PDB file of C-alpha atoms in Angstrom:
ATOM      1  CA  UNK W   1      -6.300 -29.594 -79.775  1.00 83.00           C
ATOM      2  CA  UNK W   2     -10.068 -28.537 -79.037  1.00 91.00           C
ATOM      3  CA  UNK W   3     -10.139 -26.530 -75.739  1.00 95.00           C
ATOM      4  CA  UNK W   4     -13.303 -24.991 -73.996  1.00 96.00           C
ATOM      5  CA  UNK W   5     -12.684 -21.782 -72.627  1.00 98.00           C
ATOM      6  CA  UNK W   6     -14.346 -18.827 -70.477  1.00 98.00           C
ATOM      7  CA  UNK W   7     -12.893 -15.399 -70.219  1.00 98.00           C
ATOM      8  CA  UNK W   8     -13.651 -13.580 -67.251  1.00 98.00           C
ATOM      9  CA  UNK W   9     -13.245 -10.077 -65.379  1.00 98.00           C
ATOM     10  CA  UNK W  10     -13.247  -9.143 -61.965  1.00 98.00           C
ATOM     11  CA  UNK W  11     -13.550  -5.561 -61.388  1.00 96.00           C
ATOM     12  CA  UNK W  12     -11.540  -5.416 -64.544  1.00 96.00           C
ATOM     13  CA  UNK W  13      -8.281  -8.266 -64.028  1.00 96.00           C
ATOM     14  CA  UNK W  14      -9.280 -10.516 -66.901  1.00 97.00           C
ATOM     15  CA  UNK W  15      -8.417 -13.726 -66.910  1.00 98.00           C
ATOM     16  CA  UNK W  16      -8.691 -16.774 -69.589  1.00 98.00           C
ATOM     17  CA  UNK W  17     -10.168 -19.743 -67.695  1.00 98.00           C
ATOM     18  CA  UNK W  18     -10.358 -23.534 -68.236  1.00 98.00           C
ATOM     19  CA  UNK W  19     -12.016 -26.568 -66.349  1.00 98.00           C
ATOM     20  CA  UNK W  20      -8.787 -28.700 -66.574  1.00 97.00           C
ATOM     21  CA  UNK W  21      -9.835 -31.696 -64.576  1.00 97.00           C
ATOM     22  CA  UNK W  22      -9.139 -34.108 -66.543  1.00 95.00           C
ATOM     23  CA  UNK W  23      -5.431 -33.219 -67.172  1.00 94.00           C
ATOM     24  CA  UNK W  24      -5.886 -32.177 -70.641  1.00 93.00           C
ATOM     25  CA  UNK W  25      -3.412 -29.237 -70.368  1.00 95.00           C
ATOM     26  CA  UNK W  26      -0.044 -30.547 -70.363  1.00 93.00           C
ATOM     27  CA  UNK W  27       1.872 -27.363 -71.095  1.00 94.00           C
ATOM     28  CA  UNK W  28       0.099 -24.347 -69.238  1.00 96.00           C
ATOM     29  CA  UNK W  29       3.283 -22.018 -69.708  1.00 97.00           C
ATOM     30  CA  UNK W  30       3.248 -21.939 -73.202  1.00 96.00           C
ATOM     31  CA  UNK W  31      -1.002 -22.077 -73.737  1.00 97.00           C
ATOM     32  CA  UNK W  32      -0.493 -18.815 -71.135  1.00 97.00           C
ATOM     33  CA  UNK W  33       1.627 -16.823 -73.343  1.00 96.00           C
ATOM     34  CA  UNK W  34      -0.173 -17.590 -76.658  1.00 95.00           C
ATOM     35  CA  UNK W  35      -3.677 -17.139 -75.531  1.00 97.00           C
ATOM     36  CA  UNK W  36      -2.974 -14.431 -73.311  1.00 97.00           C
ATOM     37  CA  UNK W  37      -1.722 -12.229 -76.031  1.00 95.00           C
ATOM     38  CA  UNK W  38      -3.833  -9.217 -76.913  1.00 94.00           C
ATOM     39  CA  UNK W  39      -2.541  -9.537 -80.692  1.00 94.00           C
ATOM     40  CA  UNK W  40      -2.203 -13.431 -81.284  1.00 91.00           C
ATOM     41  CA  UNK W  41      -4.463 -14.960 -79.117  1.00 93.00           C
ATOM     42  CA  UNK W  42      -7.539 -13.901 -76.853  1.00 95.00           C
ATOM     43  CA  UNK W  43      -5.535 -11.208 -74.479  1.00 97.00           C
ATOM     44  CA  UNK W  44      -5.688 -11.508 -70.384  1.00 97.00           C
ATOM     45  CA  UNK W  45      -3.618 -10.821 -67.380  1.00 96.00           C
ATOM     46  CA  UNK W  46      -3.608 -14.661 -67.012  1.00 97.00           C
ATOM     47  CA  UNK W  47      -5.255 -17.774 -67.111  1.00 98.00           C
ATOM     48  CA  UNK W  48      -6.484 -19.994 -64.247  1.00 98.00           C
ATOM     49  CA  UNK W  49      -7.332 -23.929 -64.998  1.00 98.00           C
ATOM     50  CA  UNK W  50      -9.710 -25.483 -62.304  1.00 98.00           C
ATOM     51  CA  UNK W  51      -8.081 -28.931 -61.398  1.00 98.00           C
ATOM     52  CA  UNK W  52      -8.729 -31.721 -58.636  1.00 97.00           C
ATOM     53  CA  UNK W  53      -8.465 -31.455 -55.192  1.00 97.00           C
ATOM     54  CA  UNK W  54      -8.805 -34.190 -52.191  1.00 96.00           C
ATOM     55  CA  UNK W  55      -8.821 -31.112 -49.864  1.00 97.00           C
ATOM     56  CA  UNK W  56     -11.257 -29.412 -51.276  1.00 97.00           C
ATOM     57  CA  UNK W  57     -13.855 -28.664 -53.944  1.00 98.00           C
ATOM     58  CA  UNK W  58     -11.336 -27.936 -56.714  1.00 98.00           C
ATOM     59  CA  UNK W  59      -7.755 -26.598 -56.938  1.00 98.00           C
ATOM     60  CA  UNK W  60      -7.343 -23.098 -58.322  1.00 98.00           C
ATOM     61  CA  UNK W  61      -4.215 -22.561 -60.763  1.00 98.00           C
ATOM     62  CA  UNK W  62      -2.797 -19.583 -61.731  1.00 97.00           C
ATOM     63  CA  UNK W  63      -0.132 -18.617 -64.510  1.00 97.00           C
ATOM     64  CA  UNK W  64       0.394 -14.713 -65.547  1.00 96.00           C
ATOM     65  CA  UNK W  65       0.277 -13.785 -69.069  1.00 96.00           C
ATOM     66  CA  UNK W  66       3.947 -14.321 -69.514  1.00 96.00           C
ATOM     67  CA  UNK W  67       3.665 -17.865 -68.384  1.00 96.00           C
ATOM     68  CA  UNK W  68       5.309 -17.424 -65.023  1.00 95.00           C
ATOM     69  CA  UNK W  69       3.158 -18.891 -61.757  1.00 92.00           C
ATOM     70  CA  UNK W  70       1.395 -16.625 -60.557  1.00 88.00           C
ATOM     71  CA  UNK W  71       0.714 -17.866 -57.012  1.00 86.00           C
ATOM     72  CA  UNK W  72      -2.543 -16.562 -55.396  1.00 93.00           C
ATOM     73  CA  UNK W  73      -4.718 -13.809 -57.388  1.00 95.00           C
ATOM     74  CA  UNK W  74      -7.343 -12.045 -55.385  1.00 96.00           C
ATOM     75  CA  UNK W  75      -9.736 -11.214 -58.377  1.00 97.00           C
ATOM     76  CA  UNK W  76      -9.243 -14.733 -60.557  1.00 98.00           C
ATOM     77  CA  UNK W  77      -9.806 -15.991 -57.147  1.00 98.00           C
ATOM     78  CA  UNK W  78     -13.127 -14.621 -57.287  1.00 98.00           C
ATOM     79  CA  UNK W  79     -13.715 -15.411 -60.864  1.00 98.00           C
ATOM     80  CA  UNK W  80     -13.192 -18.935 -60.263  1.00 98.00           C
ATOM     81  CA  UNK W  81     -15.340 -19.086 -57.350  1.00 98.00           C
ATOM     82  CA  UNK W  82     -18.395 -17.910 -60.225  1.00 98.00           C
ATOM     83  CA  UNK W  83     -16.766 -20.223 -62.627  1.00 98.00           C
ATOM     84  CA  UNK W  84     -17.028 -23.027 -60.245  1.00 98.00           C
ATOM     85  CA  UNK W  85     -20.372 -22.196 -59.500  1.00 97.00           C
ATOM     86  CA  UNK W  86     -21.540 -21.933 -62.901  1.00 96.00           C
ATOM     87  CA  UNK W  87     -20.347 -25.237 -63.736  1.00 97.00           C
ATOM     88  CA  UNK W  88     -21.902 -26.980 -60.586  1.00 97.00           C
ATOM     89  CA  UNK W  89     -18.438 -27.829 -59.428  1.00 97.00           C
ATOM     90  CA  UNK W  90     -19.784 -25.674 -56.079  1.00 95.00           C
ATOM     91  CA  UNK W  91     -22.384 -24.178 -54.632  1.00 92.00           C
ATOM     92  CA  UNK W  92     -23.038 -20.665 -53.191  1.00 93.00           C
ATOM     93  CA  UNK W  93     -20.373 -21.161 -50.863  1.00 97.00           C
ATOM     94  CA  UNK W  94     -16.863 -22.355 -51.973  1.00 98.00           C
ATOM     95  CA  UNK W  95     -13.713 -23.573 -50.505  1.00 98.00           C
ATOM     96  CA  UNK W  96     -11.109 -24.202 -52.661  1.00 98.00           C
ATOM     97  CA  UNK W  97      -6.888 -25.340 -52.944  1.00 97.00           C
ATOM     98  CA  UNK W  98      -4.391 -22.172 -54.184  1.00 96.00           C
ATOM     99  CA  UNK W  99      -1.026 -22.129 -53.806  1.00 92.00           C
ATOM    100  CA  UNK W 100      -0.793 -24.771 -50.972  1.00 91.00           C
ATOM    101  CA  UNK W 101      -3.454 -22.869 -49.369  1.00 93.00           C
ATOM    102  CA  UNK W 102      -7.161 -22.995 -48.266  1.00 95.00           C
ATOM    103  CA  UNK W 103      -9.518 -20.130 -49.328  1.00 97.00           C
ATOM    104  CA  UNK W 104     -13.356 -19.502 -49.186  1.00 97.00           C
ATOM    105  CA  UNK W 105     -15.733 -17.676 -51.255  1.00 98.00           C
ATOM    106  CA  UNK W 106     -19.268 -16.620 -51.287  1.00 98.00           C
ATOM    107  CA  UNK W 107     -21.653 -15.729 -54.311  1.00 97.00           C
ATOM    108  CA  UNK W 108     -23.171 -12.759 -53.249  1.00 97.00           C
ATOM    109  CA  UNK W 109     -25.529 -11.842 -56.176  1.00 95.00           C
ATOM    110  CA  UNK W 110     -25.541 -12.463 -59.923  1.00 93.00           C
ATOM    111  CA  UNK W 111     -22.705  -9.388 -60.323  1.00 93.00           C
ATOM    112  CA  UNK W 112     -20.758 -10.039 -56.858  1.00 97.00           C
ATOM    113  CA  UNK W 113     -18.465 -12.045 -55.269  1.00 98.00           C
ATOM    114  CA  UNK W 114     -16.697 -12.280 -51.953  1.00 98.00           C
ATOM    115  CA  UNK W 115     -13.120 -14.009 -51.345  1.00 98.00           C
ATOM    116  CA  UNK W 116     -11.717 -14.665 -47.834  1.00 98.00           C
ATOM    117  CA  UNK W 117      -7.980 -14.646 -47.806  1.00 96.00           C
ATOM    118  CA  UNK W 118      -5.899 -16.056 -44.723  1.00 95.00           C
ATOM    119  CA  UNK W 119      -4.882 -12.596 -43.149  1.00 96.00           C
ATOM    120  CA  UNK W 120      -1.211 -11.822 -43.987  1.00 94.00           C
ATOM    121  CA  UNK W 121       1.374 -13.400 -41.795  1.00 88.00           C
ATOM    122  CA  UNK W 122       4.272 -11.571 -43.441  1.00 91.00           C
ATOM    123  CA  UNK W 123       4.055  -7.557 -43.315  1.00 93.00           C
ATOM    124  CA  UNK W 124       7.187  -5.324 -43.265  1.00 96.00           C
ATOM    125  CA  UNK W 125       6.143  -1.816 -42.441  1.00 95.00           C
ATOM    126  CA  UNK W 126       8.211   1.469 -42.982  1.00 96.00           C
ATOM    127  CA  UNK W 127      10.692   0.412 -45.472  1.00 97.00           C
ATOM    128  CA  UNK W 128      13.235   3.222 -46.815  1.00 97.00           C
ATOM    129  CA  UNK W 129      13.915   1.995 -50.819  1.00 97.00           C
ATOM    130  CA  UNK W 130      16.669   3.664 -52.138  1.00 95.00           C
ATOM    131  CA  UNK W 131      16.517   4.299 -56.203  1.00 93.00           C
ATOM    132  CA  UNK W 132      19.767   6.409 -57.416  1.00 89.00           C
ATOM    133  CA  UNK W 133      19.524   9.605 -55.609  1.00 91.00           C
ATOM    134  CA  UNK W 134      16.163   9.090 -53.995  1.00 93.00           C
ATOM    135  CA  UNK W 135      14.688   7.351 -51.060  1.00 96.00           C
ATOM    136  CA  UNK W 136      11.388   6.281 -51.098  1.00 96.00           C
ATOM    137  CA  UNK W 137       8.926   5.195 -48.127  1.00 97.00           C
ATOM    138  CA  UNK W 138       6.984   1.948 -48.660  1.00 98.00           C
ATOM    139  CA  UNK W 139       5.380  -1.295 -46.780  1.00 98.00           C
ATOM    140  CA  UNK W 140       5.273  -4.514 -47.793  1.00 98.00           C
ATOM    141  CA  UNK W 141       2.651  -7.186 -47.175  1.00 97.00           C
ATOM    142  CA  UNK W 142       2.466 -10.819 -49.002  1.00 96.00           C
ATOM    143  CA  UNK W 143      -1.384 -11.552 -49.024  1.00 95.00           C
ATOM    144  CA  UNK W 144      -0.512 -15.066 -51.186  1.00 92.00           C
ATOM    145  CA  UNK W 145       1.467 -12.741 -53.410  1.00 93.00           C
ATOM    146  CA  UNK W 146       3.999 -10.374 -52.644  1.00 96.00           C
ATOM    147  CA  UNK W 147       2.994  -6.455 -52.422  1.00 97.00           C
ATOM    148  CA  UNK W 148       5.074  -3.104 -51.814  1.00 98.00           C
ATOM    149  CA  UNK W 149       2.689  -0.137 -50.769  1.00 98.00           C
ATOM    150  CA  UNK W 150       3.624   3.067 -51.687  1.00 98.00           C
ATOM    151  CA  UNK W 151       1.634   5.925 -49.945  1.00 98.00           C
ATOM    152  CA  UNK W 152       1.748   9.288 -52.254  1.00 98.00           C
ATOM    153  CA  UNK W 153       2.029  11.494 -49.600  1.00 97.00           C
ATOM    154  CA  UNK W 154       4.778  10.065 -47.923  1.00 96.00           C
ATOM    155  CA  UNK W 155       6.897   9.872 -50.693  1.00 96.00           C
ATOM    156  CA  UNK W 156       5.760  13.900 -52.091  1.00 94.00           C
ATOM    157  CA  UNK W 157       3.407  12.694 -55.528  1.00 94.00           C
ATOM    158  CA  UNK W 158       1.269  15.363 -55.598  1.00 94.00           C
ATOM    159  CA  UNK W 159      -1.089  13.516 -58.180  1.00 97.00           C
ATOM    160  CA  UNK W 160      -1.452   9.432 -58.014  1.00 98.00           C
ATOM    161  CA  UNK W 161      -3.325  10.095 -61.487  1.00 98.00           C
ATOM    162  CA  UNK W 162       0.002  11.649 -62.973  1.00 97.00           C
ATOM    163  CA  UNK W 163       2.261   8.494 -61.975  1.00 97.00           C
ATOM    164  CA  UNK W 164       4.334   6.736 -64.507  1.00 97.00           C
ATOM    165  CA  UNK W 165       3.274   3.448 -63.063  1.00 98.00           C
ATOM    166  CA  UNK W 166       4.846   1.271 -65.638  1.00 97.00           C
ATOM    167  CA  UNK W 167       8.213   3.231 -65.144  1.00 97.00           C
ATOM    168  CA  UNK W 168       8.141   3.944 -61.599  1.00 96.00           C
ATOM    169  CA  UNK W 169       6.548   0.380 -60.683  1.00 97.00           C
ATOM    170  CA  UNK W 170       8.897  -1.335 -62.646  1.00 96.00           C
ATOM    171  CA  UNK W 171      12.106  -0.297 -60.862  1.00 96.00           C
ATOM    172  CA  UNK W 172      10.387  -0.833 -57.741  1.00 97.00           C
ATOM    173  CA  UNK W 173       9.529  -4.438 -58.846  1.00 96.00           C
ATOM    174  CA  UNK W 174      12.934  -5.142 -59.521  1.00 93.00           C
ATOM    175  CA  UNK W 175      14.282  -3.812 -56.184  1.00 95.00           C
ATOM    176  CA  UNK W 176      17.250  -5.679 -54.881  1.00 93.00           C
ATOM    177  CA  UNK W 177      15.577  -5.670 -51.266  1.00 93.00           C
ATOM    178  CA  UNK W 178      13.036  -8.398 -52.878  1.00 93.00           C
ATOM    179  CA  UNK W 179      14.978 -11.417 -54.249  1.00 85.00           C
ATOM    180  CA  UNK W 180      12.051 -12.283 -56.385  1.00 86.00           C
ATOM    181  CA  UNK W 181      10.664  -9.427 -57.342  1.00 93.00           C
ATOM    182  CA  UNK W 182       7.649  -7.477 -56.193  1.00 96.00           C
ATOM    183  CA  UNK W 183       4.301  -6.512 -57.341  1.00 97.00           C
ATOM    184  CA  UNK W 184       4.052  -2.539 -56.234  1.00 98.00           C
ATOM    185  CA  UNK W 185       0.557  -0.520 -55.340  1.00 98.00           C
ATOM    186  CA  UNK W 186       0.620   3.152 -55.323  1.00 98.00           C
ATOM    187  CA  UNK W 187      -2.065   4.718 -53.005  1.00 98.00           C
ATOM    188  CA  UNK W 188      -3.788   7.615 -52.356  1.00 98.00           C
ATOM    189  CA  UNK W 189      -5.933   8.620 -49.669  1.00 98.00           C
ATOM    190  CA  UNK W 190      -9.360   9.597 -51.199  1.00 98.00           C
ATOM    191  CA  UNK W 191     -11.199  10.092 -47.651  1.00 98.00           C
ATOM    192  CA  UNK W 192     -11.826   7.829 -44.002  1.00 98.00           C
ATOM    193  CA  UNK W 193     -13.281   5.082 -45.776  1.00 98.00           C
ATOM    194  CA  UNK W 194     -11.679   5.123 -49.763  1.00 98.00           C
ATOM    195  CA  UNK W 195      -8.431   5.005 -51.239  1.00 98.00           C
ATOM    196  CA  UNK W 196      -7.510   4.840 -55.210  1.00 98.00           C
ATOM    197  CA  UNK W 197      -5.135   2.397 -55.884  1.00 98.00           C
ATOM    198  CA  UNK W 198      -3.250   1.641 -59.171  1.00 98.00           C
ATOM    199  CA  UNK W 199      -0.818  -1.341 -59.845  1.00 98.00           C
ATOM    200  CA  UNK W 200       2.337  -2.612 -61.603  1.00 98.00           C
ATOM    201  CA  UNK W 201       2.021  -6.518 -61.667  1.00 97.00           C
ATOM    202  CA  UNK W 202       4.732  -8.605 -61.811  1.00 95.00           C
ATOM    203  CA  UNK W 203       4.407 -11.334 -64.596  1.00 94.00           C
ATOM    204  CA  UNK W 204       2.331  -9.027 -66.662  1.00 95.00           C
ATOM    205  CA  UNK W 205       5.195  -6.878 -66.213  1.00 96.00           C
ATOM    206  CA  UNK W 206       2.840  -3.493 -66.217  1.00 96.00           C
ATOM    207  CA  UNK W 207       0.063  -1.609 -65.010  1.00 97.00           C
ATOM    208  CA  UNK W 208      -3.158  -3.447 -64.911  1.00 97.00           C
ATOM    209  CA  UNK W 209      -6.868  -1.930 -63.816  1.00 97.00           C
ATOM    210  CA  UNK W 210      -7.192  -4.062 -60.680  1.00 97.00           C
ATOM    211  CA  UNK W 211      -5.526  -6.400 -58.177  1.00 97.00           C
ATOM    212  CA  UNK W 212      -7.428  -8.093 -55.678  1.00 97.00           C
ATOM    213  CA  UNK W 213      -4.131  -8.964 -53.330  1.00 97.00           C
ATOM    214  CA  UNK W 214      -2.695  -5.668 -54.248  1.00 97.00           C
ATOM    215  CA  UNK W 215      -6.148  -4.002 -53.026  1.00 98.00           C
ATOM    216  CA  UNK W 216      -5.615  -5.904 -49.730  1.00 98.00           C
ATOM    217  CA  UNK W 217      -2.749  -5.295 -48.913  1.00 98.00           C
ATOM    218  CA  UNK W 218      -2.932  -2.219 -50.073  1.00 98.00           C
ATOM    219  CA  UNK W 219      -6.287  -2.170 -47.533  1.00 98.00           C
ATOM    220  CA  UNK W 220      -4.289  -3.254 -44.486  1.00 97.00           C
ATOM    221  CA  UNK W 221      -1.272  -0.941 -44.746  1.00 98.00           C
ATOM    222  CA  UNK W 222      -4.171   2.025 -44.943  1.00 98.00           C
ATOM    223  CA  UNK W 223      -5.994   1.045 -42.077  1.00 97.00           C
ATOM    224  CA  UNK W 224      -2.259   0.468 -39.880  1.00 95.00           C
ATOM    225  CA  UNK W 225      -0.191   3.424 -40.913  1.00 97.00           C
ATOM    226  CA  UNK W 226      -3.253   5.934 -41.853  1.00 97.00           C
ATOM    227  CA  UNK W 227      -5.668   4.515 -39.444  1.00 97.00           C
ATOM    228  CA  UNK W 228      -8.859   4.733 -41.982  1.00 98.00           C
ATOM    229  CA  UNK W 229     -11.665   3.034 -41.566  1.00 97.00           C
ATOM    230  CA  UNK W 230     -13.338  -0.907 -42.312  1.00 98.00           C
ATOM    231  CA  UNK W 231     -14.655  -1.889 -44.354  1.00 98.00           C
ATOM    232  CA  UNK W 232     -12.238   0.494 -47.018  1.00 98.00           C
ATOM    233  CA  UNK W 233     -13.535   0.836 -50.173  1.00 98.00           C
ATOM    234  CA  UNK W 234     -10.542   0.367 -52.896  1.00 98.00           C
ATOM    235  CA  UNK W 235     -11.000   2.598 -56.475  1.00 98.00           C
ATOM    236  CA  UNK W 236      -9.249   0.713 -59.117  1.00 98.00           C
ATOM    237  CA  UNK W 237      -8.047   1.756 -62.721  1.00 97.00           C
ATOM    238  CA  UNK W 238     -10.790   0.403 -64.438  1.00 97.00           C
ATOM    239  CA  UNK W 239     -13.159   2.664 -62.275  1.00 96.00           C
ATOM    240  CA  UNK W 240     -14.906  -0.332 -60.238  1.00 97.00           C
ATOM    241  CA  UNK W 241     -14.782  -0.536 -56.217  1.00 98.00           C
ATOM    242  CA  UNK W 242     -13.083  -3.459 -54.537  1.00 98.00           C
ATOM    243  CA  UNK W 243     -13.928  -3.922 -50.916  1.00 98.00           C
ATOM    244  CA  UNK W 244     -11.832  -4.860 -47.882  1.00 98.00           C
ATOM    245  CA  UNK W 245     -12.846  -5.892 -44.137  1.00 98.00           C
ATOM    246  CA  UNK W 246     -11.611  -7.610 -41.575  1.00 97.00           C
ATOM    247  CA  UNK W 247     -12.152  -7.905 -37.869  1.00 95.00           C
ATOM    248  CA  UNK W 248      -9.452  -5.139 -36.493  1.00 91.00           C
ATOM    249  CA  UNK W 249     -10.288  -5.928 -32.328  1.00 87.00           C
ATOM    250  CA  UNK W 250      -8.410  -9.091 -33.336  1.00 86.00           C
ATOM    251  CA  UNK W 251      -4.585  -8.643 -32.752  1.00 81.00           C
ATOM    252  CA  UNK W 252      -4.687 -11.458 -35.385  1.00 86.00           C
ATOM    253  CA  UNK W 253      -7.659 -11.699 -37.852  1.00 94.00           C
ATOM    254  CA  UNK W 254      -8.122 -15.105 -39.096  1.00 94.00           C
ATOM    255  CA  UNK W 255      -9.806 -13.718 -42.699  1.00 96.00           C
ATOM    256  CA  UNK W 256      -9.640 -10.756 -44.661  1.00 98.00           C
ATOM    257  CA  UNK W 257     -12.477 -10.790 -47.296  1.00 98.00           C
ATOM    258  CA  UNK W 258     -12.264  -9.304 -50.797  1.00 98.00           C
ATOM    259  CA  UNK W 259     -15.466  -8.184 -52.239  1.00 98.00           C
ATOM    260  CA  UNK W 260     -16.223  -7.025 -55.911  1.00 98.00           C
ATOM    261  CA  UNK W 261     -17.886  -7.474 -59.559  1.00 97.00           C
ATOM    262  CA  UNK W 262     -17.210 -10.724 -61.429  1.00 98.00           C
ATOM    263  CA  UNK W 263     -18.572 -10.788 -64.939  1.00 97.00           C
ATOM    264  CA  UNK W 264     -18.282 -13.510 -67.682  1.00 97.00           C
ATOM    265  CA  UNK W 265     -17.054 -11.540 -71.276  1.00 97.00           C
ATOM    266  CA  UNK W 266     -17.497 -14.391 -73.800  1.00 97.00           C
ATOM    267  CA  UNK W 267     -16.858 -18.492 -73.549  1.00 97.00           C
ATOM    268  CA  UNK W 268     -15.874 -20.388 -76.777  1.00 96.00           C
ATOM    269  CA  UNK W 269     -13.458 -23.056 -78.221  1.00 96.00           C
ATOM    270  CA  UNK W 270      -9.444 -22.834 -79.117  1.00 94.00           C
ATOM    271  CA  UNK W 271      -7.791 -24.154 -81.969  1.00 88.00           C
ATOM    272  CA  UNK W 272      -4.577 -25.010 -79.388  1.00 82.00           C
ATOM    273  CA  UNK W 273      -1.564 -26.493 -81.373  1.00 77.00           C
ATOM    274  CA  UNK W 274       0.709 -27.793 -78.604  1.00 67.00           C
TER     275      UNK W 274
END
């Protein structure tokens, strides 16, 4: 089977996306662990397929490069939004179906775009994680996906650059306190108004140069426990800046908006044996 493809990055999350709208991918579980490998196939975090909607102007869909669903993704969120636009789907301004839920999106220029996210209803602040001897401080947020916070200098890292993510994230991930599973941000305080961030994603089951929900929630826990500033710039592992705002005189925001670099790599065809 012939299928038309894009691959895109946002702020360095790459992603492997299709215009699926007329139900030609039957089986996205197994085309997301073939094409998503780095050896075998093309190599993202993911792939999203743009489907129907009767809500709105398309439905996004999201599986992780080891098929699993991915729920909500902050940066494929945005990449789809350019997709979308790209393909005349949408205009400038967006609104699209995720998850069950409604999101909106704005092209900002040619390199950026901005996603607003429902602000998180679910946050669990000052959590004490116990890993064999150790105890470690952390706050968790699900911004459409499920995110543990980890402050360096409440738990005694020294250097967020010296972190085995992979290792570290990983046990965190699998935390008994989170029946299924975690994604897990470790954050450092760079000044009022910057933090650097790096990632262990669940369903790509390691570290990865950016997360849009990760970078939000890792955004809101800043500005509540550390009391930075908006809009927070977020460093990610692939260098690029992700930003975060949202209106903090609300007690309860209705948006937070995600803004960053979306950039198409390459767009071809598959040879896709089902």
């Amino acid at each position: 089977m012939k299928l038309n493809f894009f691959k895109m990055t946002g702020a360095g999350n790459d992603f492997i996306m299709f215009d699926n709208r007329n139900g030609k991918i039957k089986n996205p579980v197994e085309l997301a662990k073939w094409v998503c490998d780095r050896h075998f196939g093309v190599g993202a975090d993911g792939i999203i397929l743009i489907e129907k909607s009767e809500i709105a102007d398309f439905k996004m869909v999201y599986f992780n490069s080891d098929g699993s669903f991915g729920g909500m993704c902050g940066n494929g969120g945005r990449c789809v939004a350019k997709l979308a636009f790209i393909l005349g789907i949408s205009k400038g301004k967006t609104t699209f179906e995720a998850n069950g839920k409604l999101y909106h999106a704005e092209i900002i220029d040619e390199q950026k775009v901005k996603l607003f996210l429902p602000f998180p209803q679910t946050k669990k602040l000052n959590l004490k994680l116990k890993l064999g001897k150790k105890f470690f401080k952390a706050h968790f947020i699900d911004t459409g996906a499920p995110h543990l916070v980890v402050f360096t200098d409440e738990n005694s890292i020294k250097n967020i650059e010296k972190i085995n993510v992979n290792q570290l994230g990983r046990k965190l991930r699998y935390h008994p306190k989170f029946e299924n599973g975690t994604n897990v941000n470790f954050v450092a305080v760079i000044d009022n108004e910057t933090i650097r961030m790096r990632t262990y994603e669940r369903g790509v089951e390691g570290e990865t140069l950016a997360c849009g929900t990760g970078s939000v929630a890792s955004a809101i826990a800043s500005v509540e426990i550390k009391n930075l500033n908006l809009p927070l710039k977020v460093k990610t592992s692939s260098g690029e800046i992700l930003t975060i705002f949202y209106d903090r005189n609300k007690s309860q925001p209705e948006f937070v908006s995600l803004e960053g670099s979306v950039k198409i790599i390459c767009e071809g065809t598959l040879n896709y044996e089902t």
